[in-house]
């Protein structure tokens, strides 16, 4: 949301190209003692981005240590009134072999940017235009992708085809799949699939 303050926490000084609406705090995110600088216990989410000035394995190692440090810090900083939802931690991983390590360290979501980028490059050779289309879907503010509950005005059970039509009529959104109660996604299910 545009109402959230974006705080960048990095070990180097603020680069001049960082937009002024980002708050820049210099420090080491792998040190629990430094996480108070960013009021992490009050954050909505934390995005851990891999370094581009080291090898992918070194960048991933630092990202995994940062995720682990964030989770350790948060487990020790409880509030009198518990949060409605825990800090959501997203980690960028460059080497696919480190995805499970990032999850084990406490990342709620892991994005393999190298794999995603290379997959888009390869797929667009076979299907020209798909990378441009997916970029439009994935870039915030262009054609947004949402994961959320079914609008209250729509009653269940019904088929996926009927649900997709109802949601399109109610909200203008294109439904591309369903998420089960246990978090598994089913993309492009058959129209007769019951929801």
XYZ file of C-alpha atoms in Angstrom:
195
model
C 0.000 0.000 0.000
C 1.224 3.501 -0.719
C 0.493 4.483 2.894
C 3.264 2.229 4.219
C 6.633 3.755 4.916
C 9.440 1.995 3.069
C 12.615 1.702 5.124
C 15.819 0.492 3.491
C 18.324 -1.021 5.925
C 21.732 -1.649 4.392
C 25.375 -1.744 5.484
C 26.470 1.060 3.140
C 25.702 4.764 2.840
C 22.617 5.854 0.915
C 23.254 5.847 -2.842
C 22.165 9.073 -4.581
C 19.798 7.203 -6.928
C 17.535 5.984 -4.098
C 14.254 7.948 -4.270
C 13.793 10.486 -1.443
C 10.504 8.906 -0.299
C 12.463 5.855 0.971
C 13.874 6.095 4.467
C 17.493 4.894 4.409
C 19.083 3.551 7.601
C 22.670 2.409 7.575
C 23.401 -0.710 9.608
C 23.972 -4.456 9.526
C 20.775 -6.542 9.227
C 22.636 -9.702 10.287
C 23.121 -8.270 13.801
C 20.129 -8.484 16.152
C 21.456 -5.514 18.095
C 21.031 -3.345 14.981
C 17.409 -4.287 14.182
C 16.004 -1.791 16.701
C 17.175 0.951 14.317
C 14.360 0.057 11.923
C 11.699 -0.731 14.544
C 11.400 -4.191 13.023
C 8.968 -5.371 15.678
C 6.452 -2.819 14.299
C 6.963 -3.692 10.630
C 4.299 -5.123 8.354
C 6.857 -7.059 6.341
C 10.547 -7.435 5.617
C 12.047 -7.888 2.173
C 15.542 -9.375 2.099
C 17.339 -8.647 -1.180
C 20.547 -10.383 -2.230
C 23.723 -8.391 -2.772
C 24.932 -7.793 -6.301
C 28.542 -7.067 -5.357
C 29.373 -10.668 -4.334
C 28.879 -14.155 -5.784
C 25.348 -15.620 -5.741
C 26.313 -18.135 -3.035
C 27.720 -15.356 -0.821
C 24.652 -13.202 -1.429
C 22.365 -16.104 -0.537
C 24.364 -16.912 2.604
C 23.980 -13.323 3.808
C 20.262 -13.303 2.921
C 19.665 -16.568 4.810
C 21.565 -15.265 7.838
C 19.518 -12.050 7.674
C 16.229 -13.999 7.606
C 17.373 -16.138 10.530
C 18.418 -13.006 12.462
C 15.056 -11.327 11.778
C 13.127 -14.360 13.051
C 15.363 -14.683 16.116
C 14.970 -10.985 16.918
C 11.188 -11.106 16.511
C 10.866 -14.190 18.724
C 12.530 -12.235 21.549
C 10.540 -8.997 21.141
C 6.982 -9.740 22.178
C 4.388 -7.043 22.764
C 1.925 -6.609 25.603
C -0.837 -6.792 23.014
C 0.035 -9.491 20.467
C 0.219 -8.571 16.802
C -2.729 -9.546 14.659
C -0.311 -11.057 12.167
C 3.422 -11.730 12.333
C 5.968 -9.863 10.235
C 5.848 -11.355 6.739
C 9.388 -12.111 5.539
C 10.166 -12.377 1.818
C 13.666 -13.374 0.694
C 15.313 -13.154 -2.682
C 17.490 -16.173 -3.446
C 19.808 -16.345 -6.454
C 20.787 -20.050 -6.361
C 17.939 -22.594 -6.394
C 19.878 -24.878 -4.027
C 19.373 -22.300 -1.254
C 15.581 -21.967 -1.448
C 14.907 -24.591 1.235
C 17.588 -23.032 3.451
C 15.836 -19.665 3.276
C 12.510 -21.305 4.167
C 14.144 -23.166 7.047
C 15.599 -19.884 8.302
C 12.082 -18.446 8.488
C 11.207 -16.854 5.138
C 7.467 -16.932 4.483
C 8.041 -16.577 0.770
C 11.143 -17.099 -1.363
C 11.614 -15.583 -4.800
C 14.217 -17.160 -7.074
C 14.891 -14.116 -9.239
C 17.559 -15.760 -11.403
C 15.338 -18.752 -12.203
C 12.342 -16.514 -12.833
C 14.298 -14.233 -15.139
C 15.894 -17.054 -17.119
C 12.541 -18.849 -17.417
C 10.939 -15.717 -18.843
C 13.808 -15.325 -21.319
C 13.580 -18.942 -22.501
C 9.779 -19.009 -22.657
C 9.509 -15.822 -24.685
C 11.722 -17.358 -27.381
C 9.136 -20.128 -27.821
C 6.115 -17.880 -27.170
C 7.034 -14.317 -28.234
C 5.430 -11.623 -26.101
C 4.899 -13.732 -22.972
C 7.708 -12.047 -21.003
C 6.289 -8.592 -21.779
C 2.805 -9.748 -20.794
C 3.955 -11.336 -17.528
C 5.986 -8.234 -16.727
C 2.801 -6.141 -17.066
C 0.969 -8.509 -14.705
C 3.766 -8.638 -12.154
C 4.678 -4.944 -11.973
C 2.790 -3.074 -9.253
C 0.455 -0.422 -10.564
C 0.179 -1.738 -14.108
C -1.997 -4.864 -13.975
C -1.830 -6.049 -10.386
C -1.971 -9.650 -9.254
C -3.860 -10.293 -6.006
C -4.364 -13.244 -3.689
C -7.382 -12.826 -1.467
C -10.730 -14.048 -0.247
C -13.809 -14.410 -2.386
C -15.932 -11.221 -2.250
C -18.628 -11.431 0.444
C -21.429 -10.908 -2.083
C -20.595 -14.217 -3.781
C -21.995 -17.388 -2.242
C -20.440 -20.824 -2.271
C -20.392 -23.615 -3.267
C -20.322 -23.105 -7.013
C -18.202 -24.199 -9.942
C -14.936 -22.426 -10.744
C -16.374 -21.244 -14.073
C -19.410 -19.696 -12.355
C -17.208 -18.198 -9.639
C -14.841 -16.626 -12.189
C -17.810 -15.085 -14.008
C -19.314 -13.787 -10.742
C -16.035 -12.246 -9.536
C -15.448 -10.610 -12.936
C -18.939 -9.097 -12.848
C -18.617 -7.993 -9.188
C -15.054 -6.615 -9.189
C -13.692 -6.590 -12.737
C -10.948 -9.027 -11.685
C -9.916 -12.035 -13.752
C -9.766 -15.161 -11.560
C -6.876 -17.414 -12.587
C -7.013 -20.018 -9.827
C -8.012 -21.012 -6.320
C -6.077 -21.396 -3.080
C -7.080 -24.196 -0.732
C -7.313 -23.759 3.029
C -3.856 -25.329 3.413
C -2.244 -22.802 1.042
C -1.969 -24.945 -2.105
C -2.713 -23.156 -5.373
C -4.627 -24.630 -8.290
C -4.131 -22.503 -11.380
C -6.559 -22.616 -14.284
C -8.746 -25.420 -12.927
C -11.482 -26.940 -15.084
C -14.671 -24.837 -15.139
C -16.611 -27.621 -13.413
C -14.198 -27.760 -10.425
C -16.257 -27.115 -7.276
C -15.170 -24.251 -5.037
